mmCIF file of C-alpha atoms in Angstrom:
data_model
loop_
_atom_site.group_PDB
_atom_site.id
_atom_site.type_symbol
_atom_site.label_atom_id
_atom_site.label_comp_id
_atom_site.label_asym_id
_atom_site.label_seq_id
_atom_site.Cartn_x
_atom_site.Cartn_y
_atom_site.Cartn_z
ATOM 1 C CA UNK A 1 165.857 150.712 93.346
ATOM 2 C CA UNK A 2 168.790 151.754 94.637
ATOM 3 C CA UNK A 3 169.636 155.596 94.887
ATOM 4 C CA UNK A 4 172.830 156.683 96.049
ATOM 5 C CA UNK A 5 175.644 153.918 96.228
ATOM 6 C CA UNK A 6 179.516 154.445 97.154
ATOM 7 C CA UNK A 7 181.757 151.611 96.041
ATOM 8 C CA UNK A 8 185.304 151.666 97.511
ATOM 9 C CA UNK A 9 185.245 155.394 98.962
ATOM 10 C CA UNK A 10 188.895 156.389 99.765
ATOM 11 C CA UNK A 11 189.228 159.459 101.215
ATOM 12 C CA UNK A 12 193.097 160.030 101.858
ATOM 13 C CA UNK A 13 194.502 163.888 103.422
ATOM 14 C CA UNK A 14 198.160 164.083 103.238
ATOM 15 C CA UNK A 15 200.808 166.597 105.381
ATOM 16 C CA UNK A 16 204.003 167.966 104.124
ATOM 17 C CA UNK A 17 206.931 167.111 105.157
ATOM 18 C CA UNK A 18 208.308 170.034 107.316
ATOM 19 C CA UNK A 19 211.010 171.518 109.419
ATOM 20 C CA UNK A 20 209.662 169.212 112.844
ATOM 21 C CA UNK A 21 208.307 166.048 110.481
ATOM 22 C CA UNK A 22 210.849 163.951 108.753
ATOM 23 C CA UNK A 23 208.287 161.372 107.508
ATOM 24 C CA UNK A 24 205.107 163.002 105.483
ATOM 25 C CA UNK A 25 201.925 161.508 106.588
ATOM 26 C CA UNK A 26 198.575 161.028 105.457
ATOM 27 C CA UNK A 27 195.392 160.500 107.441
ATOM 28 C CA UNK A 28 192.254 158.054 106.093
ATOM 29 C CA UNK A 29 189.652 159.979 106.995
ATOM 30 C CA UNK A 30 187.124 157.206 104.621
ATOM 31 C CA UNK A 31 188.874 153.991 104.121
ATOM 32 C CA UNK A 32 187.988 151.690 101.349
ATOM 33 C CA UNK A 33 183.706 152.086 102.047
ATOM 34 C CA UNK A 34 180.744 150.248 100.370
ATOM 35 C CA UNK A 35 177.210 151.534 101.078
ATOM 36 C CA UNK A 36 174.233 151.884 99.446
ATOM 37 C CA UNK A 37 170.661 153.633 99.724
ATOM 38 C CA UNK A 38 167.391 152.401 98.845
ATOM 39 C CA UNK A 39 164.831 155.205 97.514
ATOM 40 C CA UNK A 40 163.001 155.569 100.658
ATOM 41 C CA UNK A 41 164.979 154.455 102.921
ATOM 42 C CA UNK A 42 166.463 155.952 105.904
ATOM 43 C CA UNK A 43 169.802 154.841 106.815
ATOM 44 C CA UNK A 44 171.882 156.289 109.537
ATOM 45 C CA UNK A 45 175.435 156.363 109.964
ATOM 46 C CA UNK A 46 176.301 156.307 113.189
ATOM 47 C CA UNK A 47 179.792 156.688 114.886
ATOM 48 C CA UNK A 48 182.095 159.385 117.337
ATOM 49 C CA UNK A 49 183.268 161.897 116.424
ATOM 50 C CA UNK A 50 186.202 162.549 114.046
ATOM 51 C CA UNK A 51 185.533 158.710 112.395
ATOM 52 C CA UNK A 52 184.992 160.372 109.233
ATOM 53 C CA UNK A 53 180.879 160.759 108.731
ATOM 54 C CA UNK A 54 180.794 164.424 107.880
ATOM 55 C CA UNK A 55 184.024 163.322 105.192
ATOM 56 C CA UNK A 56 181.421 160.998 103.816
ATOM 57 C CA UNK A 57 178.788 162.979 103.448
ATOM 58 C CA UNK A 58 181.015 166.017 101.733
ATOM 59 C CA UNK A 59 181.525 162.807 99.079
ATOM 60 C CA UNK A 60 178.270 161.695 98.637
ATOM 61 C CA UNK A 61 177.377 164.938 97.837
ATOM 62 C CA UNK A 62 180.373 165.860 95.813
ATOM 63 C CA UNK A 63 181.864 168.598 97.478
ATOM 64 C CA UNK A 64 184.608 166.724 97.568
ATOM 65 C CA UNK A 65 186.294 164.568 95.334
ATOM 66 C CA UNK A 66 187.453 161.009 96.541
ATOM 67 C CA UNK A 67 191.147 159.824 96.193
ATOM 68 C CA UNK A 68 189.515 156.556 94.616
ATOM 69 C CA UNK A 69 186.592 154.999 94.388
ATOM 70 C CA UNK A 70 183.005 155.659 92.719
ATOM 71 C CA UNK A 71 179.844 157.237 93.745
ATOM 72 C CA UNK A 72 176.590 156.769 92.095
ATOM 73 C CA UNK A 73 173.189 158.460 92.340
ATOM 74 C CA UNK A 74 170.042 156.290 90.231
ATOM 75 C CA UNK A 75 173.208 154.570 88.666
ATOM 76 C CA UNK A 76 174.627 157.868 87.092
ATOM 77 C CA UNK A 77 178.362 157.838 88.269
ATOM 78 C CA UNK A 78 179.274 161.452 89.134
ATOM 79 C CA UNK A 79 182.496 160.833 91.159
ATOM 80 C CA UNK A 80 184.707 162.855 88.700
ATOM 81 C CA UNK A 81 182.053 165.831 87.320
ATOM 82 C CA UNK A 82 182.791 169.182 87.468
ATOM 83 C CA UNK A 83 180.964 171.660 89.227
ATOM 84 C CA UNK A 84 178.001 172.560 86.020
ATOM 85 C CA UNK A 85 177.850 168.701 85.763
ATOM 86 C CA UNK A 86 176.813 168.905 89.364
ATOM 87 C CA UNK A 87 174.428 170.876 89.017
ATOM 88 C CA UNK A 88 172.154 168.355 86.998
ATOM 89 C CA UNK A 89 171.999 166.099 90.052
ATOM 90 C CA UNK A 90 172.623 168.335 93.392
ATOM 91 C CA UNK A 91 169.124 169.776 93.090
ATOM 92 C CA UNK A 92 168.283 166.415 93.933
ATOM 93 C CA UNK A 93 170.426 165.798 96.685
ATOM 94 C CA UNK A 94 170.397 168.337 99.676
ATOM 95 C CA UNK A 95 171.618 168.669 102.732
ATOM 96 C CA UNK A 96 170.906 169.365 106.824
ATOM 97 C CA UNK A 97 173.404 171.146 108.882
ATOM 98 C CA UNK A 98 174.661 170.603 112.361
ATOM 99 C CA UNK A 99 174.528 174.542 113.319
ATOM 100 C CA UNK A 100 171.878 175.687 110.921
ATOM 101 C CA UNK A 101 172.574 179.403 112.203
ATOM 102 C CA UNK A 102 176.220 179.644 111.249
ATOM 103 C CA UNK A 103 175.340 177.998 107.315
ATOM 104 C CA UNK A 104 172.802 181.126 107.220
ATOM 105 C CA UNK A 105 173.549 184.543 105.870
ATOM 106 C CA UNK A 106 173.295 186.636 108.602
ATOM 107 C CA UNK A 107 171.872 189.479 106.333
ATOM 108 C CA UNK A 108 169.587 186.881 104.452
ATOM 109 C CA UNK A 109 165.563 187.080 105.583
ATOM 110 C CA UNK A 110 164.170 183.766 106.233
ATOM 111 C CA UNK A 111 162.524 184.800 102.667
ATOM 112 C CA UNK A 112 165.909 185.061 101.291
ATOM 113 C CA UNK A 113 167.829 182.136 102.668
ATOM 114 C CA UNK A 114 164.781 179.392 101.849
ATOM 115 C CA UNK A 115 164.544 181.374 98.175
ATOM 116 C CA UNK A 116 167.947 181.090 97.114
ATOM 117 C CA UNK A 117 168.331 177.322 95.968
ATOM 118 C CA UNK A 118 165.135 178.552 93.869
ATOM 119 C CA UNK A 119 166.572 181.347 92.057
ATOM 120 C CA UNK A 120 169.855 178.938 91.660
ATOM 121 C CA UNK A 121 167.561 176.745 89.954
ATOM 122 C CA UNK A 122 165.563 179.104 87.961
ATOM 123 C CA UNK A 123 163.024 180.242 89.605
ATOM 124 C CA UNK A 124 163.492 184.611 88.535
ATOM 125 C CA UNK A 125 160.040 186.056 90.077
ATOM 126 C CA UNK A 126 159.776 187.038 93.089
ATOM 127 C CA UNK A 127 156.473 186.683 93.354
ATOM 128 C CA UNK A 128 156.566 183.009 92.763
ATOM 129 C CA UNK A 129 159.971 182.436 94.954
ATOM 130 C CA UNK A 130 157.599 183.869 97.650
ATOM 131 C CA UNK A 131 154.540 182.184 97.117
ATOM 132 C CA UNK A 132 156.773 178.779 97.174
ATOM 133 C CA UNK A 133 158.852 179.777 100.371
ATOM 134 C CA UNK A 134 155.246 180.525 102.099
ATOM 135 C CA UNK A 135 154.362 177.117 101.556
ATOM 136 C CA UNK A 136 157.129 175.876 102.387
ATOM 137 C CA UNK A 137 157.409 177.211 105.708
ATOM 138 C CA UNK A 138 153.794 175.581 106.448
ATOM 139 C CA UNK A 139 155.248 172.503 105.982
ATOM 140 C CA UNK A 140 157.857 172.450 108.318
ATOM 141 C CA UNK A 141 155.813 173.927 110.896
ATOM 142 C CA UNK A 142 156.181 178.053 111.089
ATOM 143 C CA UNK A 143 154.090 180.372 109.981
ATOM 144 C CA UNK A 144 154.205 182.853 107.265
ATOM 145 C CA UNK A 145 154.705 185.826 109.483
ATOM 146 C CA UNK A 146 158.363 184.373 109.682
ATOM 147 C CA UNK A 147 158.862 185.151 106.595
ATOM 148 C CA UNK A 148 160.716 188.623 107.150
ATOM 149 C CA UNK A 149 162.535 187.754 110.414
ATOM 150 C CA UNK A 150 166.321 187.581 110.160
ATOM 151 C CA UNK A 151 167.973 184.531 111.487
ATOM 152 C CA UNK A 152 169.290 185.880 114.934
ATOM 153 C CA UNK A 153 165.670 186.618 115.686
ATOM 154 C CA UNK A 154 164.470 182.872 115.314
ATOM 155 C CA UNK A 155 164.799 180.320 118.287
ATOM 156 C CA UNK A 156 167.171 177.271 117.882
ATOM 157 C CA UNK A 157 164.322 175.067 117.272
ATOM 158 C CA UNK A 158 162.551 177.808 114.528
ATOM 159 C CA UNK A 159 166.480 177.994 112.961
ATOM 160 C CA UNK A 160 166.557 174.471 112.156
ATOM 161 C CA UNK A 161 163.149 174.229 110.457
ATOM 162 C CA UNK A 162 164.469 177.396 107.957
ATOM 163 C CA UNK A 163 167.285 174.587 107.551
ATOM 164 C CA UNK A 164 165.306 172.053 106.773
ATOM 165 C CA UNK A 165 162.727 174.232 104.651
ATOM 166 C CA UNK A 166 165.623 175.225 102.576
ATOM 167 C CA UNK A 167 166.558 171.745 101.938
ATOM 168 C CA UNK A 168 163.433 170.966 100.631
ATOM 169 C CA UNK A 169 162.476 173.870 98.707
ATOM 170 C CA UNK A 170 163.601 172.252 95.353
ATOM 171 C CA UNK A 171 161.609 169.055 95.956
ATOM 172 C CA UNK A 172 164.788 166.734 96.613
ATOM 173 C CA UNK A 173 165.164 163.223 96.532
ATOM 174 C CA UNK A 174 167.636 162.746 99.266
ATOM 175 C CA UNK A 175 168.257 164.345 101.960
ATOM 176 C CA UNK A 176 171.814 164.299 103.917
ATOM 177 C CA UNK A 177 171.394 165.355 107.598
ATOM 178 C CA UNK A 178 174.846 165.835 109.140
ATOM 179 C CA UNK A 179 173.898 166.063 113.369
ATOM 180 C CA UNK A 180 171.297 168.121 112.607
ATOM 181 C CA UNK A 181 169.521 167.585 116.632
ATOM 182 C CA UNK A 182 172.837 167.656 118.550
ATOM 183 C CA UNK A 183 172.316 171.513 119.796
ATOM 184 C CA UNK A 184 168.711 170.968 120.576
ATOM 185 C CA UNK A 185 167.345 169.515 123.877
ATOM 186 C CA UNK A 186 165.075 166.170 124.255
ATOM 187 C CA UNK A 187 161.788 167.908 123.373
ATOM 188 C CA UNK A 188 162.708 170.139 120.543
ATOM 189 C CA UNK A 189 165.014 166.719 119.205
ATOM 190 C CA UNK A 190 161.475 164.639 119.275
ATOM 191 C CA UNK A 191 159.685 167.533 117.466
ATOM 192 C CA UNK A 192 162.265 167.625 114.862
ATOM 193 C CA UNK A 193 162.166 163.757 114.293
ATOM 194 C CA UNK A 194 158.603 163.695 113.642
ATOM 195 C CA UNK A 195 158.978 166.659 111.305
ATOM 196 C CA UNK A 196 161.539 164.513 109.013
ATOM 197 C CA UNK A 197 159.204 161.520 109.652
ATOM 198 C CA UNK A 198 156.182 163.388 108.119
ATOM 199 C CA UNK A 199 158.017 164.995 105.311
ATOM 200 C CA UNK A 200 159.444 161.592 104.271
ATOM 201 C CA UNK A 201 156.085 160.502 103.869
ATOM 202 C CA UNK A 202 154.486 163.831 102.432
ATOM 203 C CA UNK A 203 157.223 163.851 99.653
ATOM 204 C CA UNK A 204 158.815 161.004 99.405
ATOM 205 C CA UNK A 205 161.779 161.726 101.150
ATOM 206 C CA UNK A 206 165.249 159.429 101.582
ATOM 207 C CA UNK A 207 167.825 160.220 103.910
ATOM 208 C CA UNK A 208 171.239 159.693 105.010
ATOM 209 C CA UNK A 209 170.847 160.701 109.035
ATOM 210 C CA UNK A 210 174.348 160.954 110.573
ATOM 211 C CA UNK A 211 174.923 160.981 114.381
ATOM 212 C CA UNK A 212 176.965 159.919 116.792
ATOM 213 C CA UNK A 213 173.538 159.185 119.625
ATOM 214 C CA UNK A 214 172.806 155.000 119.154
ATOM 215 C CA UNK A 215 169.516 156.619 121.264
ATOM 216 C CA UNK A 216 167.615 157.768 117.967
ATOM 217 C CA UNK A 217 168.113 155.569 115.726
ATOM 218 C CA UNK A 218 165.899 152.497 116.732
ATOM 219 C CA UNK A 219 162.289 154.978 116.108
ATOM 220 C CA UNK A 220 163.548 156.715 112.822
ATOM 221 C CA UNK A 221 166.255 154.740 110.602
ATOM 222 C CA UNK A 222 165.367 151.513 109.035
ATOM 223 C CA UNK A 223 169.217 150.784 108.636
ATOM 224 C CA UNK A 224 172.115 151.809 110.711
ATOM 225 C CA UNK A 225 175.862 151.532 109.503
ATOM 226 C CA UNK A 226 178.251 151.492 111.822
ATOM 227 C CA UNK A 227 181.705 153.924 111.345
ATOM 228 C CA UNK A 228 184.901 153.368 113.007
ATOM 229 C CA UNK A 229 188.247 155.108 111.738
ATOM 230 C CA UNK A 230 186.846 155.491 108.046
ATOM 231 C CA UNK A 231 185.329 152.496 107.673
ATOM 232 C CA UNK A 232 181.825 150.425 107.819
ATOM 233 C CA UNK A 233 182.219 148.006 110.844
ATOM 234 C CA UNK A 234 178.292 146.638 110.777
ATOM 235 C CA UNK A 235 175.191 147.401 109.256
ATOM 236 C CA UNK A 236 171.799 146.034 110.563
ATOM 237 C CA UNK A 237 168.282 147.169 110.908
ATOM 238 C CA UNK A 238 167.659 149.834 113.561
ATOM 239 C CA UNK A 239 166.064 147.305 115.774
ATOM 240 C CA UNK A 240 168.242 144.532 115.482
ATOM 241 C CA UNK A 241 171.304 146.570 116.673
ATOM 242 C CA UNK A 242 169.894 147.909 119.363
ATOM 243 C CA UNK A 243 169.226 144.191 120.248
ATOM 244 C CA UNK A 244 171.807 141.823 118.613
ATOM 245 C CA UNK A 245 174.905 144.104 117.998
ATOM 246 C CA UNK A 246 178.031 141.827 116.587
ATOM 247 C CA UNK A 247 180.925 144.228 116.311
ATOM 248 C CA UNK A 248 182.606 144.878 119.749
ATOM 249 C CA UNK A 249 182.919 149.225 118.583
ATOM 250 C CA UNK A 250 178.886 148.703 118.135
ATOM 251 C CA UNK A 251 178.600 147.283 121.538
ATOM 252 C CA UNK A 252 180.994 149.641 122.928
ATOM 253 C CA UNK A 253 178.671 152.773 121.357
ATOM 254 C CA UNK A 254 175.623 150.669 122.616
ATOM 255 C CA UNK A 255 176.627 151.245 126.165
ATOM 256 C CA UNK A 256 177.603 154.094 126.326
ATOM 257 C CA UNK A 257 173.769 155.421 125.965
ATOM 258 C CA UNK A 258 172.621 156.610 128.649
ATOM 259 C CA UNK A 259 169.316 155.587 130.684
ATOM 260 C CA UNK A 260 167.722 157.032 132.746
ATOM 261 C CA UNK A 261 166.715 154.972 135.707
ATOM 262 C CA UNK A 262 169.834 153.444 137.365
ATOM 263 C CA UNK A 263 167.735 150.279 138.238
ATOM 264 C CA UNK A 264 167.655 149.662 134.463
ATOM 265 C CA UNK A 265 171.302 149.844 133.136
ATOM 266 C CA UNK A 266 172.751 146.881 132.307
ATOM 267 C CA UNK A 267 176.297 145.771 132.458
ATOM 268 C CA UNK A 268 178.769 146.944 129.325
ATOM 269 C CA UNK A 269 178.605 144.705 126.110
ATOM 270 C CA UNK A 270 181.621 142.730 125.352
ATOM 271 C CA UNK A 271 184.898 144.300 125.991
ATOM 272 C CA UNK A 272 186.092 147.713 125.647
ATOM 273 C CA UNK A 273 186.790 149.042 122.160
ATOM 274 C CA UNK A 274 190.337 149.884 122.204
ATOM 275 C CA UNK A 275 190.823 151.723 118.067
ATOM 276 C CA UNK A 276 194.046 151.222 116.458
ATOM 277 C CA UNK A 277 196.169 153.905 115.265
ATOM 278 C CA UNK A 278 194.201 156.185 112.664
ATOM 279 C CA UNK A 279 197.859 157.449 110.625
ATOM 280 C CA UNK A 280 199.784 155.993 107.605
ATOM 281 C CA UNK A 281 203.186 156.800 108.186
ATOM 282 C CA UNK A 282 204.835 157.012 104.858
#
């Protein structure tokens, strides 16, 4: 069944004409996308930076509105509801931050920042908020003594489990993780991945994984979609990308990974992705 789809996503930001501009212009930061997400599944949306992935995900979780197009969650279209609309839905769509330390309240107790979707939601006694952020801090791998630390006290691998513990503390659906390795080194990056692979499986997770490293996405996403200047260039299984990549921005991204043993690096695929001019002049 599908879960989240986006049909025609335009995503359009537009400058003012000034004193040093005589044309306005407007920048396509999503332009004219299709996707869709199996319950389940794990795609991820690879591309570099600045093609417009974070964009999307602001959309897909309405926090922003689209200039056209449609977004659907279980076939509920919720492109144009307002924020208390929202709120009948975004309980079951969460999200995973990049820096998980600067989305924190610096004031906040680990207690306080995994407990506040649940008194947003309803949940008024402490005792219970508690009892629920304990448990949820055994899933994602900390103990309960963390459970009065502030967040400059936690490592960078302890931060982003609070991140993700918040995310699932209302028992989402979906899951949108927006770079959420790219400050952590190899080891804590592999403990992380098998986190999200257990908690998938525990309860029945989906998730949108968005990254700009080809390198991850063979062992944890079952489909990859491929961004370049706002739009969807390729999609193929994790696998068959790595392997059989069509577009020539895919092959350029392919290698560009990097490999550790010289002896193994193989010449560049195809010809060097040269990316048109990302502006409509008006």
């Amino acid at each position: 069944m599908k879960l989240l789809k986006a049909v025609s996503l335009n995503k359009k930001y537009g400058m003012e004409r000034g004193w040093f501009t005589r044309n306005a212009r407007s920048v396509h930061a999503v332009n004219n996308l299709s996707l869709s997400l199996e319950s389940g599944e794990t795609l991820g949306l690879v591309g570099e930076s600045g093609c417009g992935k974070s964009t999307l995900a602001r959309l897909l979780l309405g926090l922003e509105k689209p200039s056209s197009g449609r977004v659907m969650y279980r076939n509920e279209d919720y492109t144009d509801w307002t924020f208390s609309e929202m709120r009948m839905i975004r309980r079951k769509m969460q999200m995973v931050f990049q820096n998980s330390l600067a989305s924190f309240n610096p004031l906040f107790t680990v207690e306080q920042i995994i407990g506040e979707p649940l008194r947003n939601y309803g949940e008024r006694k402490a005792g219970a908020r508690r009892a629920t952020v304990a448990d949820t801090l055994e899933l994602v791998g900390l103990e309960r003594r963390h459970i009065h630390r502030y967040p400059h006290e936690l490592s960078g691998g302890q931060q982003q489990r609070v991140g993700i513990a918040r995310a699932i503390a209302l028992r989402p659906e979906l899951i949108i993780c927006d770079e959420p390795f790219s400050s952590l080194d190899v080891t804590l990056r592999k403990q992380m991945m098998d986190l999200l692979q257990e908690l998938k499986h525990e309860l029945g997770l989906s998730y949108v994984f968005i990254t700009h490293d080809l390198s991850v996405v063979n062992r944890f996403c079952d489909s990859v979609a491929v961004m370049c200047q706002g739009e969807i260039v390729e999609k193929q299984s994790g696998a068959t990308m790595l392997q059989q990549a069509d577009h020539p921005y895919t092959k350029t991204l392919l290698s560009s990974v990097p490999v550790q043993d010289p002896r193994l690096r193989k010449k560049r695929l195809g010809e060097e992705w040269q990316p048109s001019h990302s502006y409509d002049v008006k």
